[in-house]
PDB file of C-alpha atoms in Angstrom:
ATOM      1  CA  MET A  48      66.143 110.697  97.466  1.00 95.00           C
ATOM      2  CA  LYS A  49      66.848 106.930  95.812  1.00 98.00           C
ATOM      3  CA  ILE A  50      64.748 105.774  93.263  1.00 98.00           C
ATOM      4  CA  PHE A  51      64.323 102.065  91.926  1.00 98.00           C
ATOM      5  CA  ALA A  52      63.768 101.776  88.761  1.00 98.00           C
ATOM      6  CA  TYR A  53      62.479  98.505  87.118  1.00 98.00           C
ATOM      7  CA  GLY A  54      61.907  96.606  83.671  1.00 97.00           C
ATOM      8  CA  ILE A  55      64.335  99.101  82.024  1.00 97.00           C
ATOM      9  CA  ARG A  56      65.189  98.559  78.266  1.00 96.00           C
ATOM     10  CA  GLU A  57      67.862  99.439  76.236  1.00 96.00           C
ATOM     11  CA  ASP A  58      66.068 101.748  73.826  1.00 96.00           C
ATOM     12  CA  GLU A  59      65.429 103.570  77.653  1.00 97.00           C
ATOM     13  CA  GLN A  60      69.124 103.701  79.041  1.00 97.00           C
ATOM     14  CA  PRO A  61      69.151 106.729  77.263  1.00 97.00           C
ATOM     15  CA  ALA A  62      66.849 109.346  78.072  1.00 97.00           C
ATOM     16  CA  LEU A  63      66.818 107.273  82.202  1.00 98.00           C
ATOM     17  CA  LYS A  64      70.930 108.100  81.879  1.00 97.00           C
ATOM     18  CA  ALA A  65      69.933 111.189  80.586  1.00 97.00           C
ATOM     19  CA  TRP A  66      67.777 111.879  83.746  1.00 98.00           C
ATOM     20  CA  ILE A  67      69.952 110.291  86.722  1.00 98.00           C
ATOM     21  CA  ALA A  68      73.277 113.624  85.299  1.00 98.00           C
ATOM     22  CA  ALA A  69      70.026 116.004  85.273  1.00 98.00           C
ATOM     23  CA  HIS A  70      69.835 115.234  89.011  1.00 98.00           C
ATOM     24  CA  PRO A  71      73.036 114.333  90.946  1.00 97.00           C
ATOM     25  CA  GLU A  72      71.073 114.424  94.486  1.00 97.00           C
ATOM     26  CA  VAL A  73      68.916 111.228  93.384  1.00 98.00           C
ATOM     27  CA  THR A  74      70.599 108.085  93.827  1.00 98.00           C
ATOM     28  CA  VAL A  75      69.356 106.019  91.305  1.00 98.00           C
ATOM     29  CA  GLU A  76      69.412 101.951  90.386  1.00 98.00           C
ATOM     30  CA  PHE A  77      67.477 100.411  87.975  1.00 98.00           C
ATOM     31  CA  THR A  78      66.877  97.012  85.808  1.00 98.00           C
ATOM     32  CA  ASP A  79      65.633  94.830  83.389  1.00 96.00           C
ATOM     33  CA  GLN A  80      63.424  92.838  85.489  1.00 97.00           C
ATOM     34  CA  LEU A  81      59.893  93.702  86.673  1.00 96.00           C
ATOM     35  CA  LEU A  82      57.995  93.999  89.002  1.00 97.00           C
ATOM     36  CA  ASP A  83      56.737  91.256  91.479  1.00 97.00           C
ATOM     37  CA  PRO A  84      56.856  90.714  94.734  1.00 97.00           C
ATOM     38  CA  GLU A  85      59.820  88.322  94.370  1.00 97.00           C
ATOM     39  CA  THR A  86      62.366  91.101  92.544  1.00 98.00           C
ATOM     40  CA  ALA A  87      60.057  93.636  95.569  1.00 98.00           C
ATOM     41  CA  LYS A  88      63.239  92.908  97.676  1.00 97.00           C
ATOM     42  CA  LEU A  89      65.456  94.840  94.668  1.00 98.00           C
ATOM     43  CA  ALA A  90      63.705  98.025  95.804  1.00 98.00           C
ATOM     44  CA  GLU A  91      65.003  98.131  99.664  1.00 98.00           C
ATOM     45  CA  GLY A  92      65.844 101.194 101.368  1.00 97.00           C
ATOM     46  CA  PHE A  93      64.970 103.087  98.169  1.00 98.00           C
ATOM     47  CA  ASP A  94      61.655 106.191  98.494  1.00 98.00           C
ATOM     48  CA  ALA A  95      60.127 105.168  95.615  1.00 98.00           C
ATOM     49  CA  VAL A  96      60.146 102.209  92.225  1.00 98.00           C
ATOM     50  CA  ASN A  97      59.514 103.360  89.143  1.00 98.00           C
ATOM     51  CA  VAL A  98      57.716 100.477  86.287  1.00 98.00           C
ATOM     52  CA  TYR A  99      56.583  99.887  83.610  1.00 95.00           C
ATOM     53  CA  GLN A 100      55.352  96.190  82.870  1.00 90.00           C
ATOM     54  CA  GLN A 101      51.963  94.128  82.105  1.00 82.00           C
ATOM     55  CA  LEU A 102      52.156  92.169  84.062  1.00 88.00           C
ATOM     56  CA  ASP A 103      49.857  92.732  87.080  1.00 93.00           C
ATOM     57  CA  TYR A 104      51.013  94.863  90.297  1.00 97.00           C
ATOM     58  CA  THR A 105      48.802  92.436  92.333  1.00 97.00           C
ATOM     59  CA  ARG A 106      48.253  92.600  96.530  1.00 98.00           C
ATOM     60  CA  GLU A 107      51.115  91.012  96.244  1.00 98.00           C
ATOM     61  CA  THR A 108      52.951  92.641  94.982  1.00 98.00           C
ATOM     62  CA  LEU A 109      51.790  95.966  96.866  1.00 98.00           C
ATOM     63  CA  THR A 110      52.263  94.110 100.075  1.00 98.00           C
ATOM     64  CA  ALA A 111      56.108  93.353  99.097  1.00 98.00           C
ATOM     65  CA  LEU A 112      56.698  97.285  99.013  1.00 98.00           C
ATOM     66  CA  HIS A 113      55.323  97.909 101.608  1.00 98.00           C
ATOM     67  CA  GLU A 114      57.192  96.142 103.709  1.00 98.00           C
ATOM     68  CA  LEU A 115      59.583  98.099 102.567  1.00 98.00           C
ATOM     69  CA  GLY A 116      58.152 101.046 103.879  1.00 97.00           C
ATOM     70  CA  ILE A 117      57.522 102.164 100.048  1.00 98.00           C
ATOM     71  CA  ASN A 118      54.609 103.013  99.241  1.00 98.00           C
ATOM     72  CA  LYS A 119      55.812 105.438  95.624  1.00 98.00           C
ATOM     73  CA  MET A 120      55.037 104.197  92.406  1.00 98.00           C
ATOM     74  CA  SER A 121      55.676 105.787  89.233  1.00 98.00           C
ATOM     75  CA  LEU A 122      54.624 104.042  85.585  1.00 98.00           C
ATOM     76  CA  ARG A 123      55.707 104.827  82.265  1.00 97.00           C
ATOM     77  CA  ASN A 124      53.352 104.533  80.217  1.00 92.00           C
ATOM     78  CA  VAL A 125      49.054 104.626  80.559  1.00 88.00           C
ATOM     79  CA  GLY A 126      47.652 101.831  82.313  1.00 85.00           C
ATOM     80  CA  THR A 127      46.414 101.674  85.858  1.00 90.00           C
ATOM     81  CA  ASP A 128      44.410  98.552  85.170  1.00 85.00           C
ATOM     82  CA  ASN A 129      46.534  95.898  86.290  1.00 90.00           C
ATOM     83  CA  ILE A 130      46.577  98.201  89.772  1.00 96.00           C
ATOM     84  CA  ASP A 131      44.876  96.643  92.771  1.00 96.00           C
ATOM     85  CA  PHE A 132      44.187  99.684  94.591  1.00 97.00           C
ATOM     86  CA  ASP A 133      42.274  97.970  96.807  1.00 97.00           C
ATOM     87  CA  ALA A 134      45.339  97.502  98.041  1.00 97.00           C
ATOM     88  CA  ALA A 135      46.697 100.182  96.779  1.00 97.00           C
ATOM     89  CA  ARG A 136      44.746 102.069  99.191  1.00 98.00           C
ATOM     90  CA  GLU A 137      44.732 100.364 101.936  1.00 97.00           C
ATOM     91  CA  PHE A 138      48.637 101.198 101.601  1.00 98.00           C
ATOM     92  CA  ASP A 139      48.673 104.710 100.653  1.00 97.00           C
ATOM     93  CA  PHE A 140      49.638 104.498  97.246  1.00 98.00           C
ATOM     94  CA  SER A 141      50.780 107.323  95.572  1.00 98.00           C
ATOM     95  CA  ILE A 142      50.763 106.503  92.032  1.00 98.00           C
ATOM     96  CA  SER A 143      51.349 108.711  88.578  1.00 98.00           C
ATOM     97  CA  ASN A 144      50.986 108.150  84.494  1.00 97.00           C
ATOM     98  CA  VAL A 145      52.045 109.220  81.991  1.00 96.00           C
ATOM     99  CA  PRO A 146      48.676 109.607  80.341  1.00 91.00           C
ATOM    100  CA  VAL A 147      50.349 111.712  76.976  1.00 91.00           C
ATOM    101  CA  TYR A 148      53.325 110.608  76.121  1.00 92.00           C
ATOM    102  CA  SER A 149      52.978 111.241  72.374  1.00 94.00           C
ATOM    103  CA  PRO A 150      49.545 111.203  70.617  1.00 95.00           C
ATOM    104  CA  ASN A 151      51.325 111.404  67.585  1.00 96.00           C
ATOM    105  CA  ALA A 152      53.261 108.137  68.648  1.00 96.00           C
ATOM    106  CA  ILE A 153      49.535 106.644  68.027  1.00 96.00           C
ATOM    107  CA  ALA A 154      48.271 108.599  65.537  1.00 98.00           C
ATOM    108  CA  GLU A 155      51.101 107.904  63.265  1.00 98.00           C
ATOM    109  CA  HIS A 156      50.911 104.067  63.204  1.00 98.00           C
ATOM    110  CA  SER A 157      46.793 103.980  63.149  1.00 98.00           C
ATOM    111  CA  ILE A 158      46.266 106.148  60.274  1.00 98.00           C
ATOM    112  CA  ILE A 159      49.294 104.555  58.583  1.00 98.00           C
ATOM    113  CA  GLN A 160      48.688 100.966  58.831  1.00 98.00           C
ATOM    114  CA  MET A 161      45.034 101.744  58.041  1.00 98.00           C
ATOM    115  CA  SER A 162      46.542 103.789  54.337  1.00 98.00           C
ATOM    116  CA  ARG A 163      48.492  99.298  54.014  1.00 98.00           C
ATOM    117  CA  LEU A 164      45.668  97.989  53.951  1.00 98.00           C
ATOM    118  CA  LEU A 165      43.759 100.951  51.678  1.00 98.00           C
ATOM    119  CA  ARG A 166      46.447  99.898  49.481  1.00 98.00           C
ATOM    120  CA  ARG A 167      47.113  96.317  50.191  1.00 98.00           C
ATOM    121  CA  THR A 168      50.157  97.343  50.517  1.00 98.00           C
ATOM    122  CA  LYS A 169      50.693  93.704  52.042  1.00 98.00           C
ATOM    123  CA  ALA A 170      49.793  91.822  49.344  1.00 97.00           C
ATOM    124  CA  MET A 171      51.481  94.048  47.020  1.00 98.00           C
ATOM    125  CA  ASP A 172      54.904  93.388  49.155  1.00 97.00           C
ATOM    126  CA  ALA A 173      54.642  89.928  48.298  1.00 97.00           C
ATOM    127  CA  LYS A 174      54.418  90.067  45.157  1.00 97.00           C
ATOM    128  CA  VAL A 175      57.212  91.847  44.441  1.00 98.00           C
ATOM    129  CA  ALA A 176      59.225  90.049  46.707  1.00 97.00           C
ATOM    130  CA  LYS A 177      58.195  87.307  44.117  1.00 97.00           C
ATOM    131  CA  HIS A 178      58.721  89.669  41.327  1.00 98.00           C
ATOM    132  CA  ASP A 179      55.776  89.643  40.133  1.00 97.00           C
ATOM    133  CA  LEU A 180      55.598  93.303  38.936  1.00 97.00           C
ATOM    134  CA  ARG A 181      52.463  92.910  37.768  1.00 97.00           C
ATOM    135  CA  TRP A 182      49.877  95.911  39.490  1.00 96.00           C
ATOM    136  CA  ALA A 183      46.226  93.616  38.322  1.00 96.00           C
ATOM    137  CA  PRO A 184      43.969  92.831  40.752  1.00 95.00           C
ATOM    138  CA  THR A 185      45.585  94.263  43.835  1.00 97.00           C
ATOM    139  CA  ILE A 186      43.924  97.980  43.872  1.00 97.00           C
ATOM    140  CA  GLY A 187      44.142  99.605  46.141  1.00 97.00           C
ATOM    141  CA  ARG A 188      41.558 102.523  47.503  1.00 98.00           C
ATOM    142  CA  GLU A 189      41.746 106.425  47.939  1.00 98.00           C
ATOM    143  CA  MET A 190      41.658 107.517  51.790  1.00 98.00           C
ATOM    144  CA  ARG A 191      39.919 111.427  49.956  1.00 98.00           C
ATOM    145  CA  MET A 192      37.262 108.595  48.857  1.00 98.00           C
ATOM    146  CA  GLN A 193      36.287 107.272  52.669  1.00 98.00           C
ATOM    147  CA  THR A 194      34.135 108.516  55.365  1.00 98.00           C
ATOM    148  CA  VAL A 195      35.937 107.074  58.110  1.00 98.00           C
ATOM    149  CA  GLY A 196      35.059 106.244  62.105  1.00 98.00           C
ATOM    150  CA  VAL A 197      36.287 107.611  64.947  1.00 98.00           C
ATOM    151  CA  ILE A 198      36.067 106.682  67.912  1.00 98.00           C
ATOM    152  CA  GLY A 199      37.437 107.720  70.972  1.00 98.00           C
ATOM    153  CA  THR A 200      38.823 111.843  70.306  1.00 98.00           C
ATOM    154  CA  GLY A 201      40.653 112.148  73.502  1.00 96.00           C
ATOM    155  CA  ASN A 202      44.567 113.219  72.592  1.00 94.00           C
ATOM    156  CA  ILE A 203      45.095 110.824  70.127  1.00 96.00           C
ATOM    157  CA  GLY A 204      41.294 110.784  68.208  1.00 98.00           C
ATOM    158  CA  ARG A 205      41.611 114.787  67.573  1.00 98.00           C
ATOM    159  CA  VAL A 206      45.648 113.841  66.320  1.00 98.00           C
ATOM    160  CA  ALA A 207      44.291 111.284  63.900  1.00 98.00           C
ATOM    161  CA  MET A 208      41.282 112.765  62.711  1.00 98.00           C
ATOM    162  CA  LYS A 209      43.608 115.905  61.903  1.00 98.00           C
ATOM    163  CA  ILE A 210      46.477 113.269  59.554  1.00 98.00           C
ATOM    164  CA  LEU A 211      42.787 111.754  57.915  1.00 98.00           C
ATOM    165  CA  LYS A 212      41.591 115.632  57.764  1.00 98.00           C
ATOM    166  CA  GLY A 213      44.762 116.384  55.310  1.00 98.00           C
ATOM    167  CA  PHE A 214      44.335 112.663  53.314  1.00 98.00           C
ATOM    168  CA  GLY A 215      40.725 114.814  52.690  1.00 98.00           C
ATOM    169  CA  ALA A 216      38.803 111.857  54.129  1.00 98.00           C
ATOM    170  CA  LYS A 217      35.583 111.877  55.250  1.00 98.00           C
ATOM    171  CA  VAL A 218      35.758 112.173  59.217  1.00 98.00           C
ATOM    172  CA  ILE A 219      33.006 111.162  61.507  1.00 98.00           C
ATOM    173  CA  ALA A 220      33.227 110.762  65.404  1.00 98.00           C
ATOM    174  CA  TYR A 221      31.847 109.836  68.744  1.00 98.00           C
ATOM    175  CA  ASP A 222      31.991 109.609  72.112  1.00 98.00           C
ATOM    176  CA  LEU A 223      30.599 110.343  75.660  1.00 96.00           C
ATOM    177  CA  TYR A 224      32.428 112.778  76.556  1.00 96.00           C
ATOM    178  CA  HIS A 225      32.479 115.473  73.305  1.00 97.00           C
ATOM    179  CA  ASN A 226      35.484 117.503  72.739  1.00 97.00           C
ATOM    180  CA  ALA A 227      34.847 122.086  72.265  1.00 97.00           C
ATOM    181  CA  GLU A 228      36.960 121.453  68.833  1.00 96.00           C
ATOM    182  CA  VAL A 229      35.098 118.866  67.514  1.00 98.00           C
ATOM    183  CA  GLU A 230      31.794 119.138  68.309  1.00 97.00           C
ATOM    184  CA  ALA A 231      32.444 123.240  66.643  1.00 97.00           C
ATOM    185  CA  GLU A 232      33.101 121.361  63.443  1.00 97.00           C
ATOM    186  CA  GLY A 233      30.157 119.168  64.061  1.00 97.00           C
ATOM    187  CA  LEU A 234      32.353 115.667  63.766  1.00 98.00           C
ATOM    188  CA  TYR A 235      29.600 114.094  66.119  1.00 98.00           C
ATOM    189  CA  VAL A 236      27.388 112.098  65.880  1.00 98.00           C
ATOM    190  CA  ASP A 237      24.250 110.787  68.577  1.00 97.00           C
ATOM    191  CA  THR A 238      25.043 106.796  68.755  1.00 98.00           C
ATOM    192  CA  LEU A 239      28.740 104.323  67.600  1.00 98.00           C
ATOM    193  CA  GLU A 240      24.780 102.698  65.664  1.00 98.00           C
ATOM    194  CA  GLU A 241      25.292 105.615  63.742  1.00 98.00           C
ATOM    195  CA  LEU A 242      28.973 106.106  63.430  1.00 98.00           C
ATOM    196  CA  TYR A 243      28.616 102.227  62.235  1.00 98.00           C
ATOM    197  CA  ALA A 244      26.304 102.740  59.462  1.00 98.00           C
ATOM    198  CA  GLN A 245      28.086 105.261  58.225  1.00 98.00           C
ATOM    199  CA  ALA A 246      31.403 104.336  58.226  1.00 98.00           C
ATOM    200  CA  ASP A 247      33.453 102.702  55.459  1.00 98.00           C
ATOM    201  CA  VAL A 248      37.022 102.961  58.079  1.00 98.00           C
ATOM    202  CA  ILE A 249      36.482 102.659  61.460  1.00 98.00           C
ATOM    203  CA  THR A 250      39.161 103.273  64.330  1.00 98.00           C
ATOM    204  CA  LEU A 251      39.409 102.977  67.833  1.00 98.00           C
ATOM    205  CA  TYR A 252      41.079 105.775  70.969  1.00 98.00           C
ATOM    206  CA  VAL A 253      38.659 104.975  73.830  1.00 95.00           C
ATOM    207  CA  PRO A 254      40.828 103.455  77.389  1.00 90.00           C
ATOM    208  CA  GLY A 255      39.994  99.034  78.004  1.00 89.00           C
ATOM    209  CA  VAL A 256      37.138  99.983  80.864  1.00 89.00           C
ATOM    210  CA  PRO A 257      35.074  97.632  81.730  1.00 92.00           C
ATOM    211  CA  ALA A 258      31.556  99.862  79.565  1.00 95.00           C
ATOM    212  CA  ASN A 259      34.069  99.409  76.454  1.00 96.00           C
ATOM    213  CA  HIS A 260      34.837  95.324  77.285  1.00 97.00           C
ATOM    214  CA  HIS A 261      34.175  93.623  73.487  1.00 98.00           C
ATOM    215  CA  MET A 262      32.194  96.453  71.757  1.00 98.00           C
ATOM    216  CA  ILE A 263      33.667  95.863  68.886  1.00 98.00           C
ATOM    217  CA  ASN A 264      31.430  92.356  68.918  1.00 98.00           C
ATOM    218  CA  ALA A 265      28.910  90.444  66.555  1.00 98.00           C
ATOM    219  CA  ASP A 266      26.259  92.424  67.164  1.00 98.00           C
ATOM    220  CA  SER A 267      28.249  95.473  66.277  1.00 98.00           C
ATOM    221  CA  ILE A 268      29.654  94.598  63.252  1.00 98.00           C
ATOM    222  CA  ALA A 269      26.466  93.031  61.964  1.00 98.00           C
ATOM    223  CA  LYS A 270      25.523  97.089  62.129  1.00 98.00           C
ATOM    224  CA  MET A 271      29.071  98.060  60.378  1.00 98.00           C
ATOM    225  CA  LYS A 272      28.248  98.124  56.659  1.00 98.00           C
ATOM    226  CA  ASP A 273      29.383  95.474  54.597  1.00 98.00           C
ATOM    227  CA  GLY A 274      33.120  95.818  53.204  1.00 98.00           C
ATOM    228  CA  VAL A 275      34.142  98.011  57.182  1.00 98.00           C
ATOM    229  CA  VAL A 276      37.571  98.000  57.179  1.00 98.00           C
ATOM    230  CA  ILE A 277      38.528  98.388  61.724  1.00 98.00           C
ATOM    231  CA  VAL A 278      42.172  99.259  63.175  1.00 98.00           C
ATOM    232  CA  ASN A 279      42.259  98.559  66.055  1.00 98.00           C
ATOM    233  CA  CYS A 280      45.153 100.492  67.812  1.00 98.00           C
ATOM    234  CA  SER A 281      43.930 101.061  71.294  1.00 96.00           C
ATOM    235  CA  ARG A 282      43.216  98.359  73.364  1.00 94.00           C
ATOM    236  CA  GLY A 283      42.409  94.735  72.974  1.00 96.00           C
ATOM    237  CA  ASN A 284      39.597  93.660  75.409  1.00 95.00           C
ATOM    238  CA  LEU A 285      37.932  96.270  72.950  1.00 98.00           C
ATOM    239  CA  MET A 286      37.143  93.836  70.272  1.00 98.00           C
ATOM    240  CA  ASP A 287      35.936  90.250  70.520  1.00 98.00           C
ATOM    241  CA  ILE A 288      39.391  88.336  68.758  1.00 98.00           C
ATOM    242  CA  ASP A 289      36.201  85.017  67.304  1.00 98.00           C
ATOM    243  CA  ASP A 290      33.705  87.651  66.247  1.00 98.00           C
ATOM    244  CA  VAL A 291      36.243  90.350  64.340  1.00 98.00           C
ATOM    245  CA  ILE A 292      38.135  86.524  62.623  1.00 98.00           C
ATOM    246  CA  ALA A 293      33.865  85.022  60.822  1.00 98.00           C
ATOM    247  CA  GLY A 294      33.561  88.696  59.896  1.00 98.00           C
ATOM    248  CA  LEU A 295      36.809  88.264  57.554  1.00 98.00           C
ATOM    249  CA  ASP A 296      35.901  85.174  57.092  1.00 98.00           C
ATOM    250  CA  SER A 297      32.260  85.943  56.101  1.00 98.00           C
ATOM    251  CA  GLY A 298      33.826  89.244  54.011  1.00 98.00           C
ATOM    252  CA  LYS A 299      32.168  91.303  56.328  1.00 98.00           C
ATOM    253  CA  ILE A 300      35.207  92.738  57.182  1.00 98.00           C
ATOM    254  CA  SER A 301      36.886  93.934  54.719  1.00 98.00           C
ATOM    255  CA  ASP A 302      40.145  94.536  56.269  1.00 98.00           C
ATOM    256  CA  PHE A 303      41.690  94.462  59.947  1.00 98.00           C
ATOM    257  CA  ALA A 304      44.769  96.623  61.845  1.00 98.00           C
ATOM    258  CA  MET A 305      45.709  94.978  64.717  1.00 98.00           C
ATOM    259  CA  ASP A 306      49.015  96.474  67.668  1.00 98.00           C
ATOM    260  CA  VAL A 307      47.091  95.111  70.388  1.00 97.00           C
ATOM    261  CA  TYR A 308      45.596  91.471  71.287  1.00 97.00           C
ATOM    262  CA  GLU A 309      43.893  90.506  74.644  1.00 96.00           C
ATOM    263  CA  GLU A 310      45.881  87.410  75.593  1.00 94.00           C
ATOM    264  CA  GLU A 311      49.179  89.955  74.107  1.00 94.00           C
ATOM    265  CA  VAL A 312      50.677  89.209  77.734  1.00 86.00           C
ATOM    266  CA  GLY A 313      53.867  86.203  76.770  1.00 90.00           C
ATOM    267  CA  LEU A 314      52.838  86.849  73.686  1.00 95.00           C
ATOM    268  CA  PHE A 315      53.427  90.028  71.910  1.00 95.00           C
ATOM    269  CA  ASN A 316      57.973  91.082  72.448  1.00 91.00           C
ATOM    270  CA  VAL A 317      58.939  87.671  72.186  1.00 94.00           C
ATOM    271  CA  ASP A 318      60.979  86.340  69.521  1.00 96.00           C
ATOM    272  CA  TRP A 319      58.839  83.494  68.406  1.00 97.00           C
ATOM    273  CA  SER A 320      61.265  82.455  65.274  1.00 96.00           C
ATOM    274  CA  ASN A 321      62.752  79.355  65.624  1.00 93.00           C
ATOM    275  CA  LYS A 322      60.279  78.218  67.932  1.00 96.00           C
ATOM    276  CA  GLU A 323      56.483  76.811  67.941  1.00 96.00           C
ATOM    277  CA  PHE A 324      54.337  79.659  68.037  1.00 97.00           C
ATOM    278  CA  PRO A 325      51.555  79.372  70.976  1.00 97.00           C
ATOM    279  CA  ASP A 326      48.600  81.084  69.317  1.00 97.00           C
ATOM    280  CA  ALA A 327      46.905  79.516  66.796  1.00 97.00           C
ATOM    281  CA  LYS A 328      44.027  82.344  66.377  1.00 98.00           C
ATOM    282  CA  ILE A 329      47.634  85.561  66.135  1.00 98.00           C
ATOM    283  CA  ALA A 330      49.042  82.887  64.203  1.00 98.00           C
ATOM    284  CA  ASP A 331      45.513  82.777  61.160  1.00 98.00           C
ATOM    285  CA  LEU A 332      45.387  86.881  61.391  1.00 98.00           C
ATOM    286  CA  ILE A 333      49.238  87.205  61.119  1.00 98.00           C
ATOM    287  CA  ALA A 334      48.818  84.599  57.729  1.00 97.00           C
ATOM    288  CA  ARG A 335      45.929  86.910  55.655  1.00 98.00           C
ATOM    289  CA  GLU A 336      47.044  89.402  53.273  1.00 97.00           C
ATOM    290  CA  ASN A 337      44.741  91.363  54.134  1.00 98.00           C
ATOM    291  CA  VAL A 338      45.140  92.086  57.972  1.00 98.00           C
ATOM    292  CA  LEU A 339      48.247  93.393  59.143  1.00 98.00           C
ATOM    293  CA  VAL A 340      49.390  92.649  63.100  1.00 98.00           C
ATOM    294  CA  THR A 341      52.007  94.673  65.039  1.00 98.00           C
ATOM    295  CA  PRO A 342      53.541  93.811  68.515  1.00 97.00           C
ATOM    296  CA  HIS A 343      51.726  96.230  70.597  1.00 95.00           C
ATOM    297  CA  THR A 344      54.151  98.466  69.462  1.00 96.00           C
ATOM    298  CA  ALA A 345      52.221 101.773  68.075  1.00 97.00           C
ATOM    299  CA  PHE A 346      53.883 103.626  71.170  1.00 93.00           C
ATOM    300  CA  TYR A 347      56.850 102.625  69.789  1.00 95.00           C
ATOM    301  CA  THR A 348      58.938 105.421  68.764  1.00 96.00           C
ATOM    302  CA  THR A 349      61.633 107.589  70.201  1.00 95.00           C
ATOM    303  CA  LYS A 350      60.466 111.105  71.707  1.00 96.00           C
ATOM    304  CA  ALA A 351      56.890 108.659  73.183  1.00 95.00           C
ATOM    305  CA  VAL A 352      59.678 107.528  75.222  1.00 96.00           C
ATOM    306  CA  LEU A 353      61.504 109.562  76.075  1.00 97.00           C
ATOM    307  CA  GLU A 354      59.026 111.731  77.299  1.00 97.00           C
ATOM    308  CA  MET A 355      57.570 108.693  78.790  1.00 97.00           C
ATOM    309  CA  VAL A 356      61.345 107.853  80.992  1.00 98.00           C
ATOM    310  CA  THR A 357      61.242 111.627  81.763  1.00 98.00           C
ATOM    311  CA  GLN A 358      57.886 112.855  83.245  1.00 98.00           C
ATOM    312  CA  SER A 359      57.712 109.408  85.461  1.00 98.00           C
ATOM    313  CA  MET A 360      61.003 109.583  86.517  1.00 98.00           C
ATOM    314  CA  ASN A 361      60.410 113.776  87.664  1.00 98.00           C
ATOM    315  CA  ALA A 362      56.860 112.406  89.331  1.00 98.00           C
ATOM    316  CA  SER A 363      59.082 109.261  91.327  1.00 98.00           C
ATOM    317  CA  LEU A 364      61.210 113.320  92.486  1.00 98.00           C
ATOM    318  CA  ALA A 365      58.396 115.190  93.496  1.00 98.00           C
ATOM    319  CA  PHE A 366      56.466 112.716  95.524  1.00 98.00           C
ATOM    320  CA  ILE A 367      59.189 112.058  97.360  1.00 98.00           C
ATOM    321  CA  ASN A 368      60.169 115.609  98.022  1.00 97.00           C
ATOM    322  CA  GLY A 369      56.143 115.551  99.412  1.00 97.00           C
ATOM    323  CA  GLU A 370      54.489 116.972  96.065  1.00 97.00           C
ATOM    324  CA  LYS A 371      51.846 116.126  94.265  1.00 96.00           C
ATOM    325  CA  PRO A 372      52.667 115.924  90.002  1.00 97.00           C
ATOM    326  CA  SER A 373      50.897 116.801  87.586  1.00 96.00           C
ATOM    327  CA  ILE A 374      50.392 113.270  85.979  1.00 97.00           C
ATOM    328  CA  ALA A 375      49.430 111.743  89.668  1.00 97.00           C
ATOM    329  CA  VAL A 376      45.992 109.082  89.096  1.00 96.00           C
ATOM    330  CA  GLU A 377      43.313 110.159  91.228  1.00 95.00           C
ATOM    331  CA  TYR A 378      41.578 106.943  92.058  1.00 94.00           C
TER     332      TYR A 378
END
């Protein structure tokens, strides 16, 4: 049994090496290179590939694997929207992802960023760095005084709601698919319009499926309360970033935190220090004292990385053994 792993980062190696040590019957090789039609040849002679990347799994890439006799692919991440499923069906691929690796990682990051916006820590940190130790006018707001609208009540959204309730915030929620516990607490509103009208803060935990594309846009922002705070640690394509910038310029949006960006591939997870920064919109947002930008790091904790590697490698092994892992993708 042989598994080839692509795009292995240095921080993933301890978890991968621990898995290898626990499975001496499996031959595992890995590279830091991403899977594409050219690097696919590295997996020649292997039974399955293990991957994590923002590059698309195109027909050309899947064809290259198919020609090597490989039709088993385990993703170390959640998202599958970058897979050519028509080609995957044609080549009879078995695919898995890791839908739940650590909901707490994303939920905690989003609420930490929300808290930082409310307490204006970016502006205060800048003052302190200049040895300006005066309080005013950098006054904050208390979480318990906010009505927080949670869009999406899956695993991550529900953890975020527990954290928010710990702060004493009033929580309201919207989801097409109601969770029984949230329903029993009476926290759902019937429409997004109701959530927009009531929420002082809006935080997103929904997938980037076509139905949700640019759900935060000029029209939806217009329905929100003046001075709304928006946090997006979910998917970049949920937001029309031009409309968000316009909302910040007008003051309709008072504060904004983003961990994801629709055009983040090739921009995030790159060291741009001492180089020309290629995205004027993100440069503008980074410079604002009421905006917090993190480069898709909400997931990035030791626990999450361990689970992503371990669960995906277990799934690869299950596929090779002719089994269907619980995290197999139905498509």
